[in-house]
Amino acid sequence: MSNNDEAIEVLDEYELEKGLVHVIIYKEPESGLYVYRVIEPPITDKLSNAITRVREYLLNSKFLIDNTELTNNKVRETVRSITEKLKLNLTDEEFETLMYYVTRDSVGYGKINPLLWDGLIEDIHINGPGKPVYVWHSKYENLRTNIVLNEGELDSLIIKVSQRAGKNISSAQPILEGLLPEGVRVEVALKEVAPNGPILTIRKFRSVPFTIVDLVSDGVVSAEIIAFLWFLLEHGVSMIIIGPTGAGKTTLLNALLFMIRPESRVVTVEDTREINIPHEQWVSLVTRESSTPEVANVGMYDLVKLSMRIRPDYLVIGELRGEEAYVFFQAMASGHVGLTTIHAGSIDAAVRRLISKPMSVPRALLPIASIFIEVGRVKLGNAIVRRVLNVVELLEVRGDKPITNPIYVWDRASQRFVKVGESKVIAGLISMGRVTEEEVARELERRRRLIEAMAQYGFRSPEAVFRVTRNYYVNPEGTYRKVLGGELP
């Protein structure tokens, strides 16, 4: 880093590519800023010359290395062949370094490629040429990196991104939104609308979704709360997850969907596809924006209306933002179970958003969404962690004030999830004769212990969680016994 390394407080260090790339996260002594430093393999004069010659050979031979269908193995074979033809005489270590840089800048995305590898990075923010790239890190939030793109590098990256997203961007259409082949969302704005730009933001999604066992193991939520929510989902209770940006709303939503009966018809509506569940009757609907007169624009409102006609058991909206909220609540009022998220810092703020334009949900309909789950980010030591902060039941809305029945809270002092009330929703199910008190007590306890055992034995993969859930619906006691014995059913 510098000659003053001993004065730098290192917070974290880990490898991204074994033996080649690693990361150091440290605190600058002068500014107090947290810095994310990517350390790539050093390039000697010999390697620099070899990399230049290989790139020139690829260019002159018109080798389509930018083709996103190429595998790393194919690139490796080609580069190995070129180094032999050029008689470069590289050691194994030198060849691996050459491979890294050639692959990074051709099949990959150049200097920012290591950031895409890091599973702890959620967002990448490029705020213009000559400025440090920033990242949103799941443990440390906003971090300045040591990566800076000059104007030419940023322009080349935007061209590559637009090609791979299959979208056009130009001074006439200076904004691009799309998905890259890696499954990450990209937003680009040119200088016509971003005078200090161009700017580029990449939002990453996990290819393997978090499960409820992941969340329990990581302390995001307790097994008792998951057992409670699972029981309510099975009995047709609708839920809304609220929280600020980056709090883990969609993560929790996706994890809860794994607990729905496998044969249920689940319809999801999203702007960008993030939800990923294994149900055979899962219907995924995604909006489509169009600036072409002949091509219809399909928004959230259109898709929520469509979903009503295809008879879902569970209607899931990735995030409520606009007029689709009214149709969503009408769907729940007509008997469909609804799950969604909403960007809000509290249940009071969520209710105010729901009753105001453009959502305009009638106050009388709001309690149909019986359960509100508040998630947030909290600082513990040097790390930022996600927690389920509150689970409350919405009883009614007076004016713009929600009347709630708190069930669970996260206590910061003890760092524990505490039950603070009894569920009126479950009491209602009992009074209607849908369940008995004995059944409720047995199921909540058995499911809590089942989830704790899954965490204990590491049954946290999506496949394992869905397997346990599927078998539990068929044979609850047998599944429970097997898992408690450390065996998957």
PDB file of C-alpha atoms in Angstrom, residues 35-255:
ATOM      1  CA  VAL A  35     -11.070   1.508   1.504  1.00  0.00           C
ATOM      2  CA  TYR A  36     -11.559  -1.637  -0.579  1.00  0.00           C
ATOM      3  CA  ARG A  37      -8.228  -2.414  -2.246  1.00  0.00           C
ATOM      4  CA  VAL A  38      -7.992  -4.990  -5.026  1.00  0.00           C
ATOM      5  CA  ILE A  39      -4.509  -6.498  -5.287  1.00  0.00           C
ATOM      6  CA  GLU A  40      -3.872  -8.123  -8.646  1.00  0.00           C
ATOM      7  CA  PRO A  41      -0.791 -10.096  -9.736  1.00  0.00           C
ATOM      8  CA  PRO A  42       2.204  -7.860 -10.542  1.00  0.00           C
ATOM      9  CA  ILE A  43       3.236  -7.403 -14.174  1.00  0.00           C
ATOM     10  CA  THR A  44       6.940  -7.524 -15.066  1.00  0.00           C
ATOM     11  CA  ASP A  45       8.337  -5.964 -18.254  1.00  0.00           C
ATOM     12  CA  LYS A  46       8.507  -9.453 -19.760  1.00  0.00           C
ATOM     13  CA  LEU A  47       4.835 -10.108 -18.914  1.00  0.00           C
ATOM     14  CA  SER A  48       3.738  -6.678 -20.120  1.00  0.00           C
ATOM     15  CA  ASN A  49       5.331  -7.368 -23.479  1.00  0.00           C
ATOM     16  CA  ALA A  50       3.770 -10.855 -23.617  1.00  0.00           C
ATOM     17  CA  ILE A  51       0.277  -9.538 -22.780  1.00  0.00           C
ATOM     18  CA  THR A  52       0.586  -6.853 -25.482  1.00  0.00           C
ATOM     19  CA  ARG A  53       1.701  -9.378 -28.113  1.00  0.00           C
ATOM     20  CA  VAL A  54      -1.075 -11.861 -27.251  1.00  0.00           C
ATOM     21  CA  ARG A  55      -3.709  -9.115 -27.439  1.00  0.00           C
ATOM     22  CA  GLU A  56      -2.358  -7.919 -30.797  1.00  0.00           C
ATOM     23  CA  TYR A  57      -2.381 -11.485 -32.128  1.00  0.00           C
ATOM     24  CA  LEU A  58      -5.990 -11.940 -31.026  1.00  0.00           C
ATOM     25  CA  LEU A  59      -6.961  -8.643 -32.642  1.00  0.00           C
ATOM     26  CA  ASN A  60      -5.133  -9.317 -35.920  1.00  0.00           C
ATOM     27  CA  SER A  61      -6.516 -12.853 -36.185  1.00  0.00           C
ATOM     28  CA  LYS A  62     -10.038 -11.461 -35.632  1.00  0.00           C
ATOM     29  CA  PHE A  63     -10.541 -13.958 -32.815  1.00  0.00           C
ATOM     30  CA  LEU A  64     -13.979 -13.167 -31.382  1.00  0.00           C
ATOM     31  CA  ILE A  65     -12.869 -13.150 -27.774  1.00  0.00           C
ATOM     32  CA  ASP A  66     -15.678 -10.737 -26.850  1.00  0.00           C
ATOM     33  CA  ASN A  67     -18.190 -13.426 -27.653  1.00  0.00           C
ATOM     34  CA  THR A  68     -19.972 -14.017 -24.337  1.00  0.00           C
ATOM     35  CA  GLU A  69     -20.583 -17.663 -25.255  1.00  0.00           C
ATOM     36  CA  LEU A  70     -16.873 -18.395 -25.016  1.00  0.00           C
ATOM     37  CA  THR A  71     -15.861 -20.376 -21.957  1.00  0.00           C
ATOM     38  CA  ASN A  72     -12.742 -19.663 -19.940  1.00  0.00           C
ATOM     39  CA  ASN A  73     -11.417 -23.075 -21.015  1.00  0.00           C
ATOM     40  CA  LYS A  74     -11.761 -22.126 -24.678  1.00  0.00           C
ATOM     41  CA  VAL A  75      -9.930 -18.857 -24.068  1.00  0.00           C
ATOM     42  CA  ARG A  76      -7.232 -20.729 -22.146  1.00  0.00           C
ATOM     43  CA  GLU A  77      -6.708 -23.179 -25.005  1.00  0.00           C
ATOM     44  CA  THR A  78      -6.483 -20.338 -27.510  1.00  0.00           C
ATOM     45  CA  VAL A  79      -4.081 -18.252 -25.423  1.00  0.00           C
ATOM     46  CA  ARG A  80      -1.900 -21.294 -24.737  1.00  0.00           C
ATOM     47  CA  SER A  81      -1.699 -21.941 -28.490  1.00  0.00           C
ATOM     48  CA  ILE A  82      -0.781 -18.286 -29.164  1.00  0.00           C
ATOM     49  CA  THR A  83       1.998 -18.223 -26.561  1.00  0.00           C
ATOM     50  CA  GLU A  84       3.497 -21.338 -28.166  1.00  0.00           C
ATOM     51  CA  LYS A  85       3.300 -19.828 -31.663  1.00  0.00           C
ATOM     52  CA  LEU A  86       4.920 -16.618 -30.428  1.00  0.00           C
ATOM     53  CA  LYS A  87       7.580 -18.620 -28.499  1.00  0.00           C
ATOM     54  CA  LEU A  88       7.055 -16.523 -25.383  1.00  0.00           C
ATOM     55  CA  ASN A  89       8.641 -19.131 -23.049  1.00  0.00           C
ATOM     56  CA  LEU A  90       6.545 -18.330 -19.998  1.00  0.00           C
ATOM     57  CA  THR A  91       6.746 -20.121 -16.677  1.00  0.00           C
ATOM     58  CA  ASP A  92       3.520 -21.633 -15.317  1.00  0.00           C
ATOM     59  CA  GLU A  93       3.167 -18.700 -12.917  1.00  0.00           C
ATOM     60  CA  GLU A  94       3.731 -16.165 -15.696  1.00  0.00           C
ATOM     61  CA  PHE A  95       1.201 -17.915 -17.930  1.00  0.00           C
ATOM     62  CA  GLU A  96      -1.448 -17.812 -15.168  1.00  0.00           C
ATOM     63  CA  THR A  97      -0.857 -14.078 -14.731  1.00  0.00           C
ATOM     64  CA  LEU A  98      -1.080 -13.522 -18.482  1.00  0.00           C
ATOM     65  CA  MET A  99      -4.277 -15.588 -18.609  1.00  0.00           C
ATOM     66  CA  TYR A 100      -5.754 -13.521 -15.801  1.00  0.00           C
ATOM     67  CA  TYR A 101      -5.239 -10.194 -17.564  1.00  0.00           C
ATOM     68  CA  VAL A 102      -6.232 -11.405 -21.036  1.00  0.00           C
ATOM     69  CA  THR A 103      -9.424 -13.022 -19.679  1.00  0.00           C
ATOM     70  CA  ARG A 104     -10.199 -10.068 -17.420  1.00  0.00           C
ATOM     71  CA  ASP A 105     -10.075  -7.612 -20.297  1.00  0.00           C
ATOM     72  CA  SER A 106     -11.766  -9.753 -22.945  1.00  0.00           C
ATOM     73  CA  VAL A 107     -14.296 -12.228 -21.576  1.00  0.00           C
ATOM     74  CA  GLY A 108     -14.579 -10.142 -18.396  1.00  0.00           C
ATOM     75  CA  TYR A 109     -15.238  -6.471 -17.718  1.00  0.00           C
ATOM     76  CA  GLY A 110     -11.739  -5.079 -17.344  1.00  0.00           C
ATOM     77  CA  LYS A 111     -10.562  -3.466 -14.128  1.00  0.00           C
ATOM     78  CA  ILE A 112     -13.912  -3.942 -12.368  1.00  0.00           C
ATOM     79  CA  ASN A 113     -14.005  -7.684 -13.033  1.00  0.00           C
ATOM     80  CA  PRO A 114     -12.737  -8.664  -9.535  1.00  0.00           C
ATOM     81  CA  LEU A 115     -15.645  -6.709  -8.039  1.00  0.00           C
ATOM     82  CA  LEU A 116     -18.070  -8.980  -9.891  1.00  0.00           C
ATOM     83  CA  TRP A 117     -16.344 -12.024  -8.376  1.00  0.00           C
ATOM     84  CA  ASP A 118     -16.731 -10.834  -4.806  1.00  0.00           C
ATOM     85  CA  GLY A 119     -19.889 -12.374  -3.370  1.00  0.00           C
ATOM     86  CA  LEU A 120     -19.910  -9.789  -0.566  1.00  0.00           C
ATOM     87  CA  ILE A 121     -20.312  -6.889  -2.994  1.00  0.00           C
ATOM     88  CA  GLU A 122     -23.902  -6.042  -3.860  1.00  0.00           C
ATOM     89  CA  ASP A 123     -23.560  -2.855  -5.927  1.00  0.00           C
ATOM     90  CA  ILE A 124     -20.779  -1.327  -8.031  1.00  0.00           C
ATOM     91  CA  HIS A 125     -20.914   2.445  -8.594  1.00  0.00           C
ATOM     92  CA  ILE A 126     -18.885   4.132 -11.339  1.00  0.00           C
ATOM     93  CA  ASN A 127     -19.557   7.855 -10.979  1.00  0.00           C
ATOM     94  CA  GLY A 128     -17.607   9.111 -13.979  1.00  0.00           C
ATOM     95  CA  PRO A 129     -14.108   8.929 -15.502  1.00  0.00           C
ATOM     96  CA  GLY A 130     -11.134   9.666 -13.289  1.00  0.00           C
ATOM     97  CA  LYS A 131     -13.104   9.019 -10.088  1.00  0.00           C
ATOM     98  CA  PRO A 132     -12.638   6.111  -7.685  1.00  0.00           C
ATOM     99  CA  VAL A 133     -15.116   3.282  -8.175  1.00  0.00           C
ATOM    100  CA  TYR A 134     -17.273   2.705  -5.096  1.00  0.00           C
ATOM    101  CA  VAL A 135     -18.904  -0.523  -3.949  1.00  0.00           C
ATOM    102  CA  TRP A 136     -21.682  -1.441  -1.554  1.00  0.00           C
ATOM    103  CA  HIS A 137     -20.277  -4.207   0.649  1.00  0.00           C
ATOM    104  CA  SER A 138     -22.628  -6.426   2.660  1.00  0.00           C
ATOM    105  CA  LYS A 139     -20.436  -6.070   5.765  1.00  0.00           C
ATOM    106  CA  TYR A 140     -19.044  -2.529   5.474  1.00  0.00           C
ATOM    107  CA  GLU A 141     -21.576  -0.719   3.245  1.00  0.00           C
ATOM    108  CA  ASN A 142     -20.093   2.072   1.034  1.00  0.00           C
ATOM    109  CA  LEU A 143     -16.398   1.554   0.314  1.00  0.00           C
ATOM    110  CA  ARG A 144     -14.071   3.482  -1.975  1.00  0.00           C
ATOM    111  CA  THR A 145     -11.953   1.179  -4.123  1.00  0.00           C
ATOM    112  CA  ASN A 146      -8.493   1.686  -5.567  1.00  0.00           C
ATOM    113  CA  ILE A 147      -9.946   1.249  -9.081  1.00  0.00           C
ATOM    114  CA  VAL A 148     -10.177   4.307 -11.339  1.00  0.00           C
ATOM    115  CA  LEU A 149     -11.311   4.192 -14.975  1.00  0.00           C
ATOM    116  CA  ASN A 150     -10.108   6.820 -17.436  1.00  0.00           C
ATOM    117  CA  GLU A 151     -12.440   8.149 -20.122  1.00  0.00           C
ATOM    118  CA  GLY A 152     -11.401   5.591 -22.729  1.00  0.00           C
ATOM    119  CA  GLU A 153     -11.732   2.684 -20.305  1.00  0.00           C
ATOM    120  CA  LEU A 154     -15.175   3.800 -19.187  1.00  0.00           C
ATOM    121  CA  ASP A 155     -16.400   4.320 -22.761  1.00  0.00           C
ATOM    122  CA  SER A 156     -15.157   0.837 -23.726  1.00  0.00           C
ATOM    123  CA  LEU A 157     -16.858  -0.677 -20.680  1.00  0.00           C
ATOM    124  CA  ILE A 158     -20.174   0.992 -21.556  1.00  0.00           C
ATOM    125  CA  ILE A 159     -19.963  -0.331 -25.129  1.00  0.00           C
ATOM    126  CA  LYS A 160     -19.262  -3.837 -23.838  1.00  0.00           C
ATOM    127  CA  VAL A 161     -22.074  -3.638 -21.278  1.00  0.00           C
ATOM    128  CA  SER A 162     -24.625  -2.383 -23.825  1.00  0.00           C
ATOM    129  CA  GLN A 163     -23.685  -5.125 -26.306  1.00  0.00           C
ATOM    130  CA  ARG A 164     -23.967  -7.863 -23.709  1.00  0.00           C
ATOM    131  CA  ALA A 165     -27.255  -6.458 -22.387  1.00  0.00           C
ATOM    132  CA  GLY A 166     -28.576  -6.417 -25.955  1.00  0.00           C
ATOM    133  CA  LYS A 167     -29.527  -2.738 -25.676  1.00  0.00           C
ATOM    134  CA  ASN A 168     -28.609   0.403 -27.600  1.00  0.00           C
ATOM    135  CA  ILE A 169     -27.323   3.537 -25.903  1.00  0.00           C
ATOM    136  CA  SER A 170     -26.539   6.813 -27.658  1.00  0.00           C
ATOM    137  CA  SER A 171     -26.927  10.576 -27.337  1.00  0.00           C
ATOM    138  CA  ALA A 172     -30.483  10.065 -28.643  1.00  0.00           C
ATOM    139  CA  GLN A 173     -31.187   7.377 -26.016  1.00  0.00           C
ATOM    140  CA  PRO A 174     -28.760   8.229 -23.189  1.00  0.00           C
ATOM    141  CA  ILE A 175     -30.175   5.872 -20.543  1.00  0.00           C
ATOM    142  CA  LEU A 176     -29.778   2.097 -20.531  1.00  0.00           C
ATOM    143  CA  GLU A 177     -31.315  -0.429 -18.158  1.00  0.00           C
ATOM    144  CA  GLY A 178     -30.674  -4.099 -18.710  1.00  0.00           C
ATOM    145  CA  LEU A 179     -29.451  -7.482 -17.559  1.00  0.00           C
ATOM    146  CA  LEU A 180     -25.992  -8.852 -18.262  1.00  0.00           C
ATOM    147  CA  PRO A 181     -25.456 -12.548 -19.070  1.00  0.00           C
ATOM    148  CA  GLU A 182     -24.082 -13.039 -15.557  1.00  0.00           C
ATOM    149  CA  GLY A 183     -27.530 -12.187 -14.187  1.00  0.00           C
ATOM    150  CA  VAL A 184     -26.606  -8.744 -12.835  1.00  0.00           C
ATOM    151  CA  ARG A 185     -28.612  -5.591 -13.449  1.00  0.00           C
ATOM    152  CA  VAL A 186     -26.908  -2.609 -15.076  1.00  0.00           C
ATOM    153  CA  GLU A 187     -27.926   1.047 -15.271  1.00  0.00           C
ATOM    154  CA  VAL A 188     -26.027   3.467 -17.544  1.00  0.00           C
ATOM    155  CA  ALA A 189     -26.473   7.189 -18.106  1.00  0.00           C
ATOM    156  CA  LEU A 190     -24.416   9.156 -20.638  1.00  0.00           C
ATOM    157  CA  LYS A 191     -23.162  12.735 -20.301  1.00  0.00           C
ATOM    158  CA  GLU A 192     -26.305  14.073 -21.941  1.00  0.00           C
ATOM    159  CA  VAL A 193     -28.169  13.417 -18.667  1.00  0.00           C
ATOM    160  CA  ALA A 194     -25.232  12.970 -16.261  1.00  0.00           C
ATOM    161  CA  PRO A 195     -22.935  15.988 -16.923  1.00  0.00           C
ATOM    162  CA  ASN A 196     -20.129  14.603 -14.735  1.00  0.00           C
ATOM    163  CA  GLY A 197     -20.540  11.153 -16.265  1.00  0.00           C
ATOM    164  CA  PRO A 198     -21.051   8.896 -17.951  1.00  0.00           C
ATOM    165  CA  ILE A 199     -22.131   6.849 -14.934  1.00  0.00           C
ATOM    166  CA  LEU A 200     -22.628   3.119 -14.575  1.00  0.00           C
ATOM    167  CA  THR A 201     -24.174   1.120 -11.741  1.00  0.00           C
ATOM    168  CA  ILE A 202     -24.163  -2.645 -11.474  1.00  0.00           C
ATOM    169  CA  ARG A 203     -26.448  -4.438  -9.038  1.00  0.00           C
ATOM    170  CA  LYS A 204     -25.587  -8.048  -8.377  1.00  0.00           C
ATOM    171  CA  PHE A 205     -27.902 -10.912  -7.449  1.00  0.00           C
ATOM    172  CA  ARG A 206     -26.998 -14.230  -5.932  1.00  0.00           C
ATOM    173  CA  SER A 207     -27.298 -17.096  -8.385  1.00  0.00           C
ATOM    174  CA  VAL A 208     -28.021 -19.322  -5.370  1.00  0.00           C
ATOM    175  CA  PRO A 209     -30.649 -17.626  -3.184  1.00  0.00           C
ATOM    176  CA  PHE A 210     -30.364 -17.306   0.578  1.00  0.00           C
ATOM    177  CA  THR A 211     -32.618 -19.703   2.458  1.00  0.00           C
ATOM    178  CA  ILE A 212     -34.348 -19.334   5.803  1.00  0.00           C
ATOM    179  CA  VAL A 213     -31.619 -21.564   7.269  1.00  0.00           C
ATOM    180  CA  ASP A 214     -28.947 -19.174   5.952  1.00  0.00           C
ATOM    181  CA  LEU A 215     -30.773 -16.263   7.550  1.00  0.00           C
ATOM    182  CA  VAL A 216     -31.200 -18.065  10.883  1.00  0.00           C
ATOM    183  CA  SER A 217     -27.545 -19.202  10.881  1.00  0.00           C
ATOM    184  CA  ASP A 218     -26.388 -15.655  10.124  1.00  0.00           C
ATOM    185  CA  GLY A 219     -28.508 -14.165  12.912  1.00  0.00           C
ATOM    186  CA  VAL A 220     -30.788 -12.192  10.570  1.00  0.00           C
ATOM    187  CA  VAL A 221     -33.892 -13.785  12.068  1.00  0.00           C
ATOM    188  CA  SER A 222     -34.707 -16.449  14.657  1.00  0.00           C
ATOM    189  CA  ALA A 223     -36.030 -19.950  14.035  1.00  0.00           C
ATOM    190  CA  GLU A 224     -39.037 -19.050  16.207  1.00  0.00           C
ATOM    191  CA  ILE A 225     -39.983 -16.123  13.943  1.00  0.00           C
ATOM    192  CA  ILE A 226     -39.571 -18.244  10.799  1.00  0.00           C
ATOM    193  CA  ALA A 227     -41.764 -20.979  12.320  1.00  0.00           C
ATOM    194  CA  PHE A 228     -44.430 -18.354  13.056  1.00  0.00           C
ATOM    195  CA  LEU A 229     -44.313 -16.882   9.526  1.00  0.00           C
ATOM    196  CA  TRP A 230     -44.279 -20.357   7.933  1.00  0.00           C
ATOM    197  CA  PHE A 231     -47.393 -21.374   9.868  1.00  0.00           C
ATOM    198  CA  LEU A 232     -49.202 -18.184   8.801  1.00  0.00           C
ATOM    199  CA  LEU A 233     -48.181 -18.589   5.152  1.00  0.00           C
ATOM    200  CA  GLU A 234     -49.613 -22.098   5.143  1.00  0.00           C
ATOM    201  CA  HIS A 235     -52.891 -20.745   6.485  1.00  0.00           C
ATOM    202  CA  GLY A 236     -53.242 -18.006   3.883  1.00  0.00           C
ATOM    203  CA  VAL A 237     -52.047 -14.926   5.768  1.00  0.00           C
ATOM    204  CA  SER A 238     -50.696 -12.076   3.614  1.00  0.00           C
ATOM    205  CA  MET A 239     -47.463 -10.243   4.478  1.00  0.00           C
ATOM    206  CA  ILE A 240     -45.514  -7.105   3.589  1.00  0.00           C
ATOM    207  CA  ILE A 241     -41.775  -6.746   4.198  1.00  0.00           C
ATOM    208  CA  ILE A 242     -40.611  -3.160   4.751  1.00  0.00           C
ATOM    209  CA  GLY A 243     -37.188  -1.562   5.038  1.00  0.00           C
ATOM    210  CA  PRO A 244     -34.685   0.823   3.423  1.00  0.00           C
ATOM    211  CA  THR A 245     -32.521   0.132   0.377  1.00  0.00           C
ATOM    212  CA  GLY A 246     -30.112  -2.758   0.887  1.00  0.00           C
ATOM    213  CA  ALA A 247     -31.820  -4.047   4.040  1.00  0.00           C
ATOM    214  CA  GLY A 248     -32.512  -7.491   2.570  1.00  0.00           C
ATOM    215  CA  LYS A 249     -36.240  -7.215   1.797  1.00  0.00           C
ATOM    216  CA  THR A 250     -36.141  -9.312  -1.387  1.00  0.00           C
ATOM    217  CA  THR A 251     -33.734 -11.784   0.225  1.00  0.00           C
ATOM    218  CA  LEU A 252     -36.193 -12.471   3.048  1.00  0.00           C
ATOM    219  CA  LEU A 253     -39.129 -12.569   0.635  1.00  0.00           C
ATOM    220  CA  ASN A 254     -37.430 -15.168  -1.564  1.00  0.00           C
ATOM    221  CA  ALA A 255     -36.456 -17.268   1.470  1.00  0.00           C
TER     222      ALA A 255
END
